[in-house]
Short mmCIF file of C-alpha atoms in Angstrom, two decimals:
data_model
loop_
_atom_site.label_atom_id
_atom_site.label_comp_id
_atom_site.label_asym_id
_atom_site.label_seq_id
_atom_site.Cartn_x
_atom_site.Cartn_y
_atom_site.Cartn_z
CA MET P 1 73.41 79.98 136.44
CA SER P 2 76.37 80.57 134.33
CA THR P 3 79.38 78.78 134.84
CA ALA P 4 83.16 80.00 135.65
CA ARG P 5 83.88 79.36 131.65
CA GLU P 6 81.17 80.97 130.72
CA ARG P 7 81.53 83.95 132.81
CA ILE P 8 85.54 84.20 131.89
CA LEU P 9 84.69 84.04 127.53
CA ASP P 10 81.36 86.57 128.20
CA ALA P 11 84.11 88.91 130.02
CA THR P 12 86.75 88.84 127.67
CA ALA P 13 84.16 89.53 124.68
CA GLU P 14 82.89 92.83 126.79
CA LEU P 15 86.26 94.06 127.11
CA LEU P 16 86.70 93.44 123.15
CA ALA P 17 84.00 95.63 122.93
CA THR P 18 86.36 98.88 123.72
CA LYS P 19 89.94 97.63 124.01
CA ASP P 20 91.96 95.49 121.63
CA ALA P 21 93.00 91.73 123.23
CA LEU P 22 96.52 93.07 123.95
CA ALA P 23 95.59 95.69 126.00
CA ILE P 24 93.21 93.40 128.16
CA SER P 25 94.94 92.30 131.40
CA THR P 26 94.01 88.49 132.69
CA ARG P 27 93.37 90.90 136.02
CA ALA P 28 90.71 93.10 134.27
CA ILE P 29 89.04 89.57 133.03
CA CYS P 30 88.99 87.98 136.41
CA ASP P 31 87.40 90.76 138.08
CA ARG P 32 84.90 91.15 135.35
CA ALA P 33 83.78 87.57 135.35
CA LYS P 34 84.47 87.37 139.39
CA VAL P 35 86.87 84.67 139.28
CA GLY P 36 90.18 84.07 140.97
CA MET P 37 93.35 84.32 138.52
CA PRO P 38 93.94 80.64 138.95
CA GLU P 39 90.47 79.84 136.88
CA ILE P 40 91.84 81.01 133.33
CA TYR P 41 94.78 78.73 133.38
CA ARG P 42 92.45 75.86 134.71
CA GLN P 43 89.83 76.35 132.22
CA PHE P 44 91.80 77.52 129.26
CA GLY P 45 95.51 76.54 129.55
CA ASP P 46 96.98 80.21 129.26
CA LYS P 47 95.42 83.80 127.87
CA GLN P 48 96.07 82.74 124.54
CA GLY P 49 93.94 80.09 124.75
CA LEU P 50 91.05 81.95 126.38
CA LEU P 51 91.54 84.63 123.38
CA THR P 52 91.26 81.40 120.51
CA ALA P 53 88.33 80.58 122.48
CA VAL P 54 86.76 83.95 122.14
CA ALA P 55 87.60 84.18 118.77
CA ASP P 56 85.62 81.38 117.89
CA LEU P 57 82.78 82.33 119.48
CA GLY P 58 83.49 85.30 117.40
CA PHE P 59 83.22 83.45 114.46
CA GLU P 60 80.23 81.86 115.66
CA ARG P 61 78.53 85.01 115.63
CA PHE P 62 80.07 86.02 112.47
CA LEU P 63 78.93 83.09 110.47
CA ALA P 64 75.71 83.27 111.97
CA ASN P 65 75.14 86.71 110.33
CA LYS P 66 76.23 85.04 107.25
CA ARG P 67 73.54 82.52 107.59
CA ARG P 68 71.04 85.54 107.25
CA ASN P 69 72.22 87.14 104.31
CA PRO P 70 69.09 86.76 101.43
CA LEU P 71 69.84 83.98 98.70
CA THR P 72 68.26 85.34 95.71
CA GLU P 73 68.35 84.20 92.03
CA ASP P 74 71.49 86.07 91.06
CA PRO P 75 74.50 84.27 92.72
CA VAL P 76 77.00 86.95 92.13
CA ALA P 77 74.58 89.46 93.53
CA ASP P 78 74.51 87.23 96.62
CA LEU P 79 78.64 87.13 96.70
CA ARG P 80 78.77 91.02 96.88
CA THR P 81 76.06 91.25 99.70
CA ALA P 82 78.04 88.25 101.69
CA TRP P 83 81.27 90.48 101.00
CA ASP P 84 79.22 94.21 102.32
CA SER P 85 78.57 92.37 105.32
CA HIS P 86 81.52 90.71 106.19
CA VAL P 87 82.80 94.17 106.08
CA ALA P 88 79.69 95.31 108.18
CA PHE P 89 80.35 92.64 110.87
CA ALA P 90 84.33 94.21 111.05
CA LEU P 91 83.47 97.07 111.50
CA GLY P 92 80.67 97.10 113.81
CA ASN P 93 83.15 94.77 116.13
CA PRO P 94 87.11 96.09 115.13
CA HIS P 95 88.62 94.68 118.29
CA LEU P 96 87.13 91.06 118.05
CA TYR P 97 87.43 91.35 114.34
CA ARG P 98 91.09 91.70 114.56
CA LEU P 99 91.48 88.87 117.31
CA MET P 100 89.59 86.51 114.89
CA PHE P 101 91.67 87.14 111.65
CA THR P 102 95.21 88.27 113.51
CA PRO P 103 95.70 85.22 115.82
CA THR P 104 99.05 85.23 117.17
CA GLY P 105 100.67 81.81 118.43
CA ASP P 106 100.00 78.61 117.47
CA ALA P 107 96.48 77.92 118.24
CA LYS P 108 94.43 79.41 115.35
CA PRO P 109 90.36 79.49 115.40
CA GLN P 110 89.31 76.03 113.81
CA ALA P 111 85.68 78.13 112.70
CA ILE P 112 88.25 79.49 109.60
CA LYS P 113 87.54 76.56 107.97
CA GLU P 114 83.89 77.16 108.35
CA ALA P 115 83.85 80.32 107.18
CA GLN P 116 85.72 78.76 103.68
CA ALA P 117 83.32 76.27 103.37
CA LEU P 118 80.37 78.64 103.93
CA LEU P 119 81.83 81.05 100.78
CA LEU P 120 82.92 77.91 98.62
CA SER P 121 79.38 77.00 98.51
CA ALA P 122 78.34 80.60 97.76
CA VAL P 123 80.92 80.13 95.12
CA GLU P 124 79.74 76.48 94.16
CA ARG P 125 76.00 78.24 93.24
CA CYS P 126 77.75 80.36 90.36
CA ARG P 127 79.46 77.60 88.90
CA ALA P 128 76.41 75.78 88.87
CA ALA P 129 74.82 78.65 86.94
CA GLY P 130 77.89 78.87 84.65
CA ARG P 131 79.19 82.39 86.18
CA LEU P 132 82.47 81.03 87.10
CA ARG P 133 85.62 81.27 85.45
CA THR P 134 88.24 80.21 87.64
CA PRO P 135 88.72 76.89 89.80
CA ALA P 136 85.76 77.25 92.69
CA GLU P 137 88.31 77.05 95.47
CA LEU P 138 90.80 79.26 94.45
CA ALA P 139 88.00 82.15 93.88
CA ALA P 140 87.03 81.22 97.49
CA GLN P 141 90.05 81.96 98.55
CA SER P 142 90.69 85.08 96.66
CA ILE P 143 87.65 86.89 97.78
CA LEU P 144 88.18 85.86 101.28
CA SER P 145 91.82 87.26 101.13
CA ALA P 146 90.76 90.61 99.54
CA ASN P 147 88.04 91.00 101.83
CA VAL P 148 89.84 90.71 104.93
CA GLY P 149 92.70 92.70 103.50
CA VAL P 150 90.08 95.63 102.72
CA CYS P 151 88.73 95.15 106.75
CA LEU P 152 92.33 94.98 108.49
CA MET P 153 93.43 98.19 106.54
CA ALA P 154 90.04 100.12 107.36
CA LEU P 155 90.30 99.39 111.09
CA SER P 156 94.53 100.13 111.04
CA PHE P 157 93.59 103.35 109.41
CA PRO P 158 90.64 104.27 108.76
CA GLU P 159 91.50 107.91 107.40
CA SER P 160 93.01 106.46 104.45
CA PHE P 161 91.14 102.92 103.55
CA GLY P 162 88.45 103.55 105.71
CA GLY P 163 85.71 104.40 102.75
CA LEU P 164 83.05 102.49 101.43
CA ASP P 165 84.10 103.13 98.18
CA ILE P 166 87.46 101.34 98.55
CA SER P 167 85.60 98.13 99.85
CA GLN P 168 82.96 98.22 97.14
CA SER P 169 86.32 98.81 94.11
CA VAL P 170 88.01 95.72 95.75
CA ARG P 171 84.87 93.89 95.72
CA ASP P 172 83.59 94.44 92.44
CA ALA P 173 87.09 94.17 90.80
CA VAL P 174 87.81 90.30 92.80
CA ILE P 175 84.22 89.37 92.03
CA GLY P 176 83.87 90.46 88.88
CA LYS P 177 87.47 88.70 87.63
CA VAL P 178 86.11 85.22 88.97
CA THR P 179 82.83 85.00 87.64
CA GLY P 180 83.85 87.24 84.47
CA ASP P 181 81.19 89.76 85.49
CA GLU P 182 84.20 92.77 85.34
CA ARG P 183 84.10 95.50 82.55
CA GLU P 184 86.60 94.65 79.83
CA ASP P 185 88.66 97.33 78.11
CA THR P 186 87.40 97.57 74.48
CA ARG P 187 90.96 99.16 73.83
CA ILE P 188 92.77 95.79 74.14
CA GLY P 189 91.06 94.41 70.60
CA SER P 190 92.52 97.48 68.64
CA ALA P 191 96.07 97.34 70.51
CA THR P 192 96.27 93.45 69.17
CA VAL P 193 95.10 94.95 65.84
CA LEU P 194 97.50 97.42 66.09
CA ALA P 195 100.22 95.42 67.33
CA GLN P 196 100.11 93.22 64.24
CA ALA P 197 99.31 95.80 62.15
CA LEU P 198 102.83 97.26 62.95
CA VAL P 199 104.81 94.11 62.86
CA GLY P 200 103.52 93.15 59.19
CA THR P 201 104.55 96.98 58.51
CA LEU P 202 107.72 96.36 59.91
CA THR P 203 108.55 93.02 58.50
CA GLY P 204 106.71 93.91 55.24
CA THR P 205 104.33 90.56 55.05
CA THR P 206 100.67 92.89 55.69
CA PRO P 207 101.32 96.29 55.19
CA VAL P 208 98.81 99.01 56.34
CA ASP P 209 98.44 102.57 55.14
CA ASP P 210 98.97 105.21 57.42
CA ALA P 211 95.36 106.46 57.91
CA GLY P 212 94.44 102.62 59.01
CA ILE P 213 97.04 102.93 61.69
CA ASP P 214 95.89 106.33 62.65
CA ARG P 215 92.53 105.01 63.03
CA LEU P 216 93.99 102.30 65.45
CA THR P 217 95.92 104.48 67.41
CA ARG P 218 92.92 106.92 67.79
CA ALA P 219 90.78 104.14 68.67
CA LEU P 220 93.29 103.31 71.78
CA ARG P 221 93.39 106.80 73.52
CA PRO P 222 91.06 107.26 76.63
CA THR P 223 87.96 108.94 75.99
CA ALA P 224 88.16 112.07 77.62
CA ALA P 225 85.57 113.08 80.10
CA PRO P 226 82.79 115.16 78.98
CA LYS P 227 83.10 118.85 79.85
CA ALA P 228 80.71 120.61 82.42
CA PRO P 229 78.36 122.49 81.41
CA PRO P 230 79.46 126.41 81.95
CA PRO P 231 77.65 128.01 85.10
CA PRO P 232 74.52 130.13 84.47
#
């Protein structure tokens, strides 16, 4: 038989499936849990204490999902999988996710530390494979911050930021940056040579002929997209 505390937690979680935490009244929670109003204060101190406890339960589900992510021989690919599963959890549990990652008041869900530790262990796998070019802790903090930001924007402004292509773009940019897997702009080398050539020409130290400068300049121009074939 469930205890009063368990019934209150379950009732709050059920209400969060359709309503934001701020829109749920303690009366609605008590009615659903079949307890008197004083029971919330006896068990959790106040409504904020109750919401923090529910957020911690949400993190337990979130972390359980994370641990079920398969591990492959490619730790960077596994980071991308972890990112996508994070987004899937947020989109599937919007009100709970907001409660977990936008807590109000002084009480904060303690399980956020475990989420950070789990991500850090995934980043450490990249470091062990020689595929990390930033400090591991900074890499984990950057990935989690970006992941949460993408989710909150998608939940708050779904029309403008709800597309999965946005999530994938940010994912690849952030993970690519910390692991060195991002595509480098090959024009950067040409730009450096051109700048050095121009400085040399202006100072008279390393003059470059007009044809050489023209070749470097053309190399910096963006490649035009191929034209679509004419319709049949």
